[in-house]
Amino acid sequence: MTEGDRLDVQPVRGMRDYVGVEGAHLLSLLAVFWEQVALFGYTPCLTPLLEEAGVFFRSLGESSDVISKEMYTLLDRGGDPLVLRPEGTAGIVRALLSNRLHQDMPAHLAYAGPMFRYERPQKGRLRQFHQVGVEHFGDASPEADVESLLLSWRFLTAVGIAGDSCLQINTLGDPESRAAFRQCLIDHLTPVAHTLSADSQRRLHTNPLRILDSKDLADHQALIGVPSLQDFLTPSARDHFDRVCAGLKALGMPFEINPRIVRGLDYYVHTTFEWVHGGLGAQGTVLAGGRYDGLVRTMGGPDLAGVGWAAGLERLMLATFPPAPSPPCVVVMPEDEAPPFGAHQLADAFRHVGISAMVWAEGSMKKRMKKAAQRGIPHVVFVGQAPEHTGTVRLKIMATGQQYTLSPAQAVTVLTGGAL
RNA sequence: GCGGGCGUAGCUCAGUUGGUUAGAGCGCUAGGUUGUGGUCCUUGAGGUCGUGGGUUCGAGACCCAUCGUUCGCCCCA
């Protein structure tokens, strides 16, 4: 670029920076997540952002929008098709197989990181967004669903929004139940297809179950009299769901059964659920997941059960308060223009006892003090080389304005709680 | 991908029916204050009015396109 041209300093559409308190907010949610999953015995499983395209084409199902039009695809220099991951589960399953973890069941894996979907950006919906999630492999019992749901509840509680959110659960049944219901739905709706919304007419061919999820009034009309998926459940699928619900009740978890909850990704079976936060508008689903017993097999592995969920950190950020900013406890200010003899040593002495410290050498003293007050820094230490200051520093308590002349060692002692 | 709103200084916003050198508050700069802040006063800097076209004697205001953002749909976390 030629001189005088200005670089376009905008981030890529739908992607953003997390600066200062926003960065701290994101990190604090991550900290809560890792703390909670550790309590449940999950181990971290961090996978690459790029996967071979087949990982997602195979797992997510071609009918889903995520696959058909939202993936960031690219060819690497060798000509291999790669995809920036649009979700976490497929990569985790790939990692499970790559690392032969399926030989040591059960596996409890947790992940966190950026995901990429080429969608129209909106509040709570970005093209690069961040998810945390858990996957539990090798346990087909309802107890695994209950435990995963309990973890989701603990996580949202620790983050502080469980009370403002509502857990909705449903069952899709086993593949047989689901296929039978799907056909029934098609049979019922095809004769009245012309009354459906344009979106649902399309869904009738791609993913009929999603019509149940429609917000369109005409669609609601058309669905009157259509049997429920519940009517198609096999006895064992029915029993699985009943036991999940019983487990949640026993734990005192609030939930409601919503027969219209249908996940968009094709791999889900049996239990499916969403935590919806009020007051986030159209992007209110803050955490969602379910059971995906066929997925590992679909991807070329053994027939392993799986259940898990993912949560969107950006949406959690909208629903929670950022942590209070934490300025350094003490700032060391050299008074002399000469090299700041001792300033770094003193700052490091504070750090050695766990007190955060910075050295500010630049600018007039007035400017530095003003900035210190602005940022809420509680303590300032002045160091200088004037003869009368030999061997001493001056510690100022910003809240009171009081200032004490001390030896460097005394200053450290005072801030660790020692007496003056 | 579809429909609507918005886009003026670092931030929050004014800008009269299109009419001279585009304003305020906060922030920033320098000072009033004898090496040191949070109040007050003064000083200075900072704007291709998102971008590109068009209409007009004249556009920050009107029209078109485009980019970004926002709300709804779609989708999903």
mmCIF file with all atom_site columns, C-alpha atoms in Angstrom, chain A residues 66-160:
data_model
loop_
_atom_site.group_PDB
_atom_site.id
_atom_site.type_symbol
_atom_site.label_atom_id
_atom_site.label_alt_id
_atom_site.label_comp_id
_atom_site.label_asym_id
_atom_site.label_entity_id
_atom_site.label_seq_id
_atom_site.pdbx_PDB_ins_code
_atom_site.Cartn_x
_atom_site.Cartn_y
_atom_site.Cartn_z
_atom_site.occupancy
_atom_site.B_iso_or_equiv
_atom_site.pdbx_formal_charge
_atom_site.auth_seq_id
_atom_site.auth_comp_id
_atom_site.auth_asym_id
_atom_site.auth_atom_id
_atom_site.pdbx_PDB_model_num
ATOM 1  C CA . VAL A 1 66  ? -24.826 -25.452 9.227  1.00 0.00 ? 66  VAL A CA 1
ATOM 2  C CA . ILE A 1 67  ? -23.523 -27.882 6.630  1.00 0.00 ? 67  ILE A CA 1
ATOM 3  C CA . SER A 1 68  ? -25.332 -26.731 3.540  1.00 0.00 ? 68  SER A CA 1
ATOM 4  C CA . LYS A 1 69  ? -24.527 -23.025 3.695  1.00 0.00 ? 69  LYS A CA 1
ATOM 5  C CA . GLU A 1 70  ? -22.718 -21.867 6.808  1.00 0.00 ? 70  GLU A CA 1
ATOM 6  C CA . MET A 1 71  ? -19.309 -23.529 6.756  1.00 0.00 ? 71  MET A CA 1
ATOM 7  C CA . TYR A 1 72  ? -16.031 -21.767 6.153  1.00 0.00 ? 72  TYR A CA 1
ATOM 8  C CA . THR A 1 73  ? -14.332 -24.081 3.711  1.00 0.00 ? 73  THR A CA 1
ATOM 9  C CA . LEU A 1 74  ? -10.925 -23.740 2.159  1.00 0.00 ? 74  LEU A CA 1
ATOM 10 C CA . LEU A 1 75  ? -8.325  -25.690 0.263  1.00 0.00 ? 75  LEU A CA 1
ATOM 11 C CA . ASP A 1 76  ? -4.893  -25.927 1.802  1.00 0.00 ? 76  ASP A CA 1
ATOM 12 C CA . ARG A 1 77  ? -1.772  -25.663 -0.336 1.00 0.00 ? 77  ARG A CA 1
ATOM 13 C CA . GLY A 1 78  ? -1.857  -29.361 -0.986 1.00 0.00 ? 78  GLY A CA 1
ATOM 14 C CA . GLY A 1 79  ? -5.380  -29.073 -2.350 1.00 0.00 ? 79  GLY A CA 1
ATOM 15 C CA . ASP A 1 80  ? -7.074  -30.818 0.570  1.00 0.00 ? 80  ASP A CA 1
ATOM 16 C CA . PRO A 1 81  ? -10.499 -29.499 1.565  1.00 0.00 ? 81  PRO A CA 1
ATOM 17 C CA . LEU A 1 82  ? -10.502 -28.149 5.131  1.00 0.00 ? 82  LEU A CA 1
ATOM 18 C CA . VAL A 1 83  ? -13.218 -26.624 7.265  1.00 0.00 ? 83  VAL A CA 1
ATOM 19 C CA . LEU A 1 84  ? -13.070 -24.111 10.105 1.00 0.00 ? 84  LEU A CA 1
ATOM 20 C CA . ARG A 1 85  ? -15.052 -25.997 12.702 1.00 0.00 ? 85  ARG A CA 1
ATOM 21 C CA . PRO A 1 86  ? -18.695 -24.853 12.984 1.00 0.00 ? 86  PRO A CA 1
ATOM 22 C CA . GLU A 1 87  ? -19.301 -26.821 16.190 1.00 0.00 ? 87  GLU A CA 1
ATOM 23 C CA . GLY A 1 88  ? -17.389 -28.906 18.671 1.00 0.00 ? 88  GLY A CA 1
ATOM 24 C CA . THR A 1 89  ? -18.835 -32.392 18.836 1.00 0.00 ? 89  THR A CA 1
ATOM 25 C CA . ALA A 1 90  ? -17.653 -33.683 15.461 1.00 0.00 ? 90  ALA A CA 1
ATOM 26 C CA . GLY A 1 91  ? -14.050 -32.733 16.205 1.00 0.00 ? 91  GLY A CA 1
ATOM 27 C CA . ILE A 1 92  ? -14.240 -34.356 19.622 1.00 0.00 ? 92  ILE A CA 1
ATOM 28 C CA . VAL A 1 93  ? -15.488 -37.601 18.090 1.00 0.00 ? 93  VAL A CA 1
ATOM 29 C CA . ARG A 1 94  ? -12.686 -37.436 15.528 1.00 0.00 ? 94  ARG A CA 1
ATOM 30 C CA . ALA A 1 95  ? -10.187 -36.915 18.379 1.00 0.00 ? 95  ALA A CA 1
ATOM 31 C CA . LEU A 1 96  ? -11.737 -39.797 20.321 1.00 0.00 ? 96  LEU A CA 1
ATOM 32 C CA . LEU A 1 97  ? -11.049 -42.094 17.386 1.00 0.00 ? 97  LEU A CA 1
ATOM 33 C CA . SER A 1 98  ? -7.639  -40.605 16.509 1.00 0.00 ? 98  SER A CA 1
ATOM 34 C CA . ASN A 1 99  ? -6.414  -41.146 20.042 1.00 0.00 ? 99  ASN A CA 1
ATOM 35 C CA . ARG A 1 100 ? -8.097  -44.539 20.469 1.00 0.00 ? 100 ARG A CA 1
ATOM 36 C CA . LEU A 1 101 ? -9.901  -43.216 23.521 1.00 0.00 ? 101 LEU A CA 1
ATOM 37 C CA . HIS A 1 102 ? -12.814 -45.523 22.716 1.00 0.00 ? 102 HIS A CA 1
ATOM 38 C CA . GLN A 1 103 ? -10.720 -48.363 24.107 1.00 0.00 ? 103 GLN A CA 1
ATOM 39 C CA . ASP A 1 104 ? -10.933 -46.811 27.558 1.00 0.00 ? 104 ASP A CA 1
ATOM 40 C CA . MET A 1 105 ? -14.584 -46.164 28.204 1.00 0.00 ? 105 MET A CA 1
ATOM 41 C CA . PRO A 1 106 ? -16.290 -44.239 29.606 1.00 0.00 ? 106 PRO A CA 1
ATOM 42 C CA . ALA A 1 107 ? -14.761 -40.952 28.452 1.00 0.00 ? 107 ALA A CA 1
ATOM 43 C CA . HIS A 1 108 ? -15.769 -37.573 29.796 1.00 0.00 ? 108 HIS A CA 1
ATOM 44 C CA . LEU A 1 109 ? -14.346 -34.816 27.610 1.00 0.00 ? 109 LEU A CA 1
ATOM 45 C CA . ALA A 1 110 ? -14.661 -31.038 27.836 1.00 0.00 ? 110 ALA A CA 1
ATOM 46 C CA . TYR A 1 111 ? -13.714 -28.425 25.279 1.00 0.00 ? 111 TYR A CA 1
ATOM 47 C CA . ALA A 1 112 ? -13.720 -24.676 24.772 1.00 0.00 ? 112 ALA A CA 1
ATOM 48 C CA . GLY A 1 113 ? -12.800 -22.444 21.911 1.00 0.00 ? 113 GLY A CA 1
ATOM 49 C CA . PRO A 1 114 ? -13.862 -20.482 18.855 1.00 0.00 ? 114 PRO A CA 1
ATOM 50 C CA . MET A 1 115 ? -16.320 -21.852 16.287 1.00 0.00 ? 115 MET A CA 1
ATOM 51 C CA . PHE A 1 116 ? -17.046 -20.418 12.850 1.00 0.00 ? 116 PHE A CA 1
ATOM 52 C CA . ARG A 1 117 ? -20.296 -20.132 10.953 1.00 0.00 ? 117 ARG A CA 1
ATOM 53 C CA . TYR A 1 118 ? -20.920 -17.965 7.922  1.00 0.00 ? 118 TYR A CA 1
ATOM 54 C CA . GLU A 1 119 ? -24.227 -16.478 9.044  1.00 0.00 ? 119 GLU A CA 1
ATOM 55 C CA . ARG A 1 120 ? -25.729 -13.023 9.011  1.00 0.00 ? 120 ARG A CA 1
ATOM 56 C CA . PRO A 1 121 ? -24.354 -11.381 12.145 1.00 0.00 ? 121 PRO A CA 1
ATOM 57 C CA . GLN A 1 122 ? -26.768 -10.302 14.809 1.00 0.00 ? 122 GLN A CA 1
ATOM 58 C CA . LYS A 1 123 ? -26.595 -9.615  18.494 1.00 0.00 ? 123 LYS A CA 1
ATOM 59 C CA . GLY A 1 124 ? -25.664 -12.910 20.133 1.00 0.00 ? 124 GLY A CA 1
ATOM 60 C CA . ARG A 1 125 ? -24.799 -14.421 16.775 1.00 0.00 ? 125 ARG A CA 1
ATOM 61 C CA . LEU A 1 126 ? -21.325 -13.943 15.362 1.00 0.00 ? 126 LEU A CA 1
ATOM 62 C CA . ARG A 1 127 ? -19.344 -15.587 12.616 1.00 0.00 ? 127 ARG A CA 1
ATOM 63 C CA . GLN A 1 128 ? -16.552 -16.370 15.010 1.00 0.00 ? 128 GLN A CA 1
ATOM 64 C CA . PHE A 1 129 ? -18.094 -17.202 18.355 1.00 0.00 ? 129 PHE A CA 1
ATOM 65 C CA . HIS A 1 130 ? -16.970 -19.140 21.373 1.00 0.00 ? 130 HIS A CA 1
ATOM 66 C CA . GLN A 1 131 ? -18.394 -22.286 22.831 1.00 0.00 ? 131 GLN A CA 1
ATOM 67 C CA . VAL A 1 132 ? -17.740 -24.453 25.820 1.00 0.00 ? 132 VAL A CA 1
ATOM 68 C CA . GLY A 1 133 ? -19.042 -27.988 25.777 1.00 0.00 ? 133 GLY A CA 1
ATOM 69 C CA . VAL A 1 134 ? -18.903 -31.473 27.232 1.00 0.00 ? 134 VAL A CA 1
ATOM 70 C CA . GLU A 1 135 ? -19.254 -34.943 25.765 1.00 0.00 ? 135 GLU A CA 1
ATOM 71 C CA . HIS A 1 136 ? -19.801 -38.181 27.652 1.00 0.00 ? 136 HIS A CA 1
ATOM 72 C CA . PHE A 1 137 ? -19.088 -41.351 25.651 1.00 0.00 ? 137 PHE A CA 1
ATOM 73 C CA . GLY A 1 138 ? -19.764 -44.988 26.389 1.00 0.00 ? 138 GLY A CA 1
ATOM 74 C CA . ASP A 1 139 ? -22.798 -44.776 28.630 1.00 0.00 ? 139 ASP A CA 1
ATOM 75 C CA . ALA A 1 140 ? -26.232 -45.300 27.098 1.00 0.00 ? 140 ALA A CA 1
ATOM 76 C CA . SER A 1 141 ? -28.088 -45.242 30.388 1.00 0.00 ? 141 SER A CA 1
ATOM 77 C CA . PRO A 1 142 ? -30.514 -42.471 31.317 1.00 0.00 ? 142 PRO A CA 1
ATOM 78 C CA . GLU A 1 143 ? -28.209 -41.721 34.235 1.00 0.00 ? 143 GLU A CA 1
ATOM 79 C CA . ALA A 1 144 ? -25.648 -40.311 31.801 1.00 0.00 ? 144 ALA A CA 1
ATOM 80 C CA . ASP A 1 145 ? -28.274 -37.910 30.440 1.00 0.00 ? 145 ASP A CA 1
ATOM 81 C CA . VAL A 1 146 ? -29.192 -36.901 33.964 1.00 0.00 ? 146 VAL A CA 1
ATOM 82 C CA . GLU A 1 147 ? -25.586 -36.283 34.928 1.00 0.00 ? 147 GLU A CA 1
ATOM 83 C CA . SER A 1 148 ? -24.914 -34.220 31.816 1.00 0.00 ? 148 SER A CA 1
ATOM 84 C CA . LEU A 1 149 ? -28.024 -32.155 32.505 1.00 0.00 ? 149 LEU A CA 1
ATOM 85 C CA . LEU A 1 150 ? -27.022 -31.717 36.107 1.00 0.00 ? 150 LEU A CA 1
ATOM 86 C CA . LEU A 1 151 ? -23.646 -30.419 34.970 1.00 0.00 ? 151 LEU A CA 1
ATOM 87 C CA . SER A 1 152 ? -25.360 -27.927 32.669 1.00 0.00 ? 152 SER A CA 1
ATOM 88 C CA . TRP A 1 153 ? -27.466 -26.749 35.590 1.00 0.00 ? 153 TRP A CA 1
ATOM 89 C CA . ARG A 1 154 ? -24.463 -26.422 37.881 1.00 0.00 ? 154 ARG A CA 1
ATOM 90 C CA . PHE A 1 155 ? -22.613 -24.478 35.225 1.00 0.00 ? 155 PHE A CA 1
ATOM 91 C CA . LEU A 1 156 ? -25.444 -22.023 34.589 1.00 0.00 ? 156 LEU A CA 1
ATOM 92 C CA . THR A 1 157 ? -25.967 -21.672 38.317 1.00 0.00 ? 157 THR A CA 1
ATOM 93 C CA . ALA A 1 158 ? -22.293 -20.897 38.886 1.00 0.00 ? 158 ALA A CA 1
ATOM 94 C CA . VAL A 1 159 ? -22.431 -18.358 36.074 1.00 0.00 ? 159 VAL A CA 1
ATOM 95 C CA . GLY A 1 160 ? -25.465 -16.841 37.748 1.00 0.00 ? 160 GLY A CA 1
#
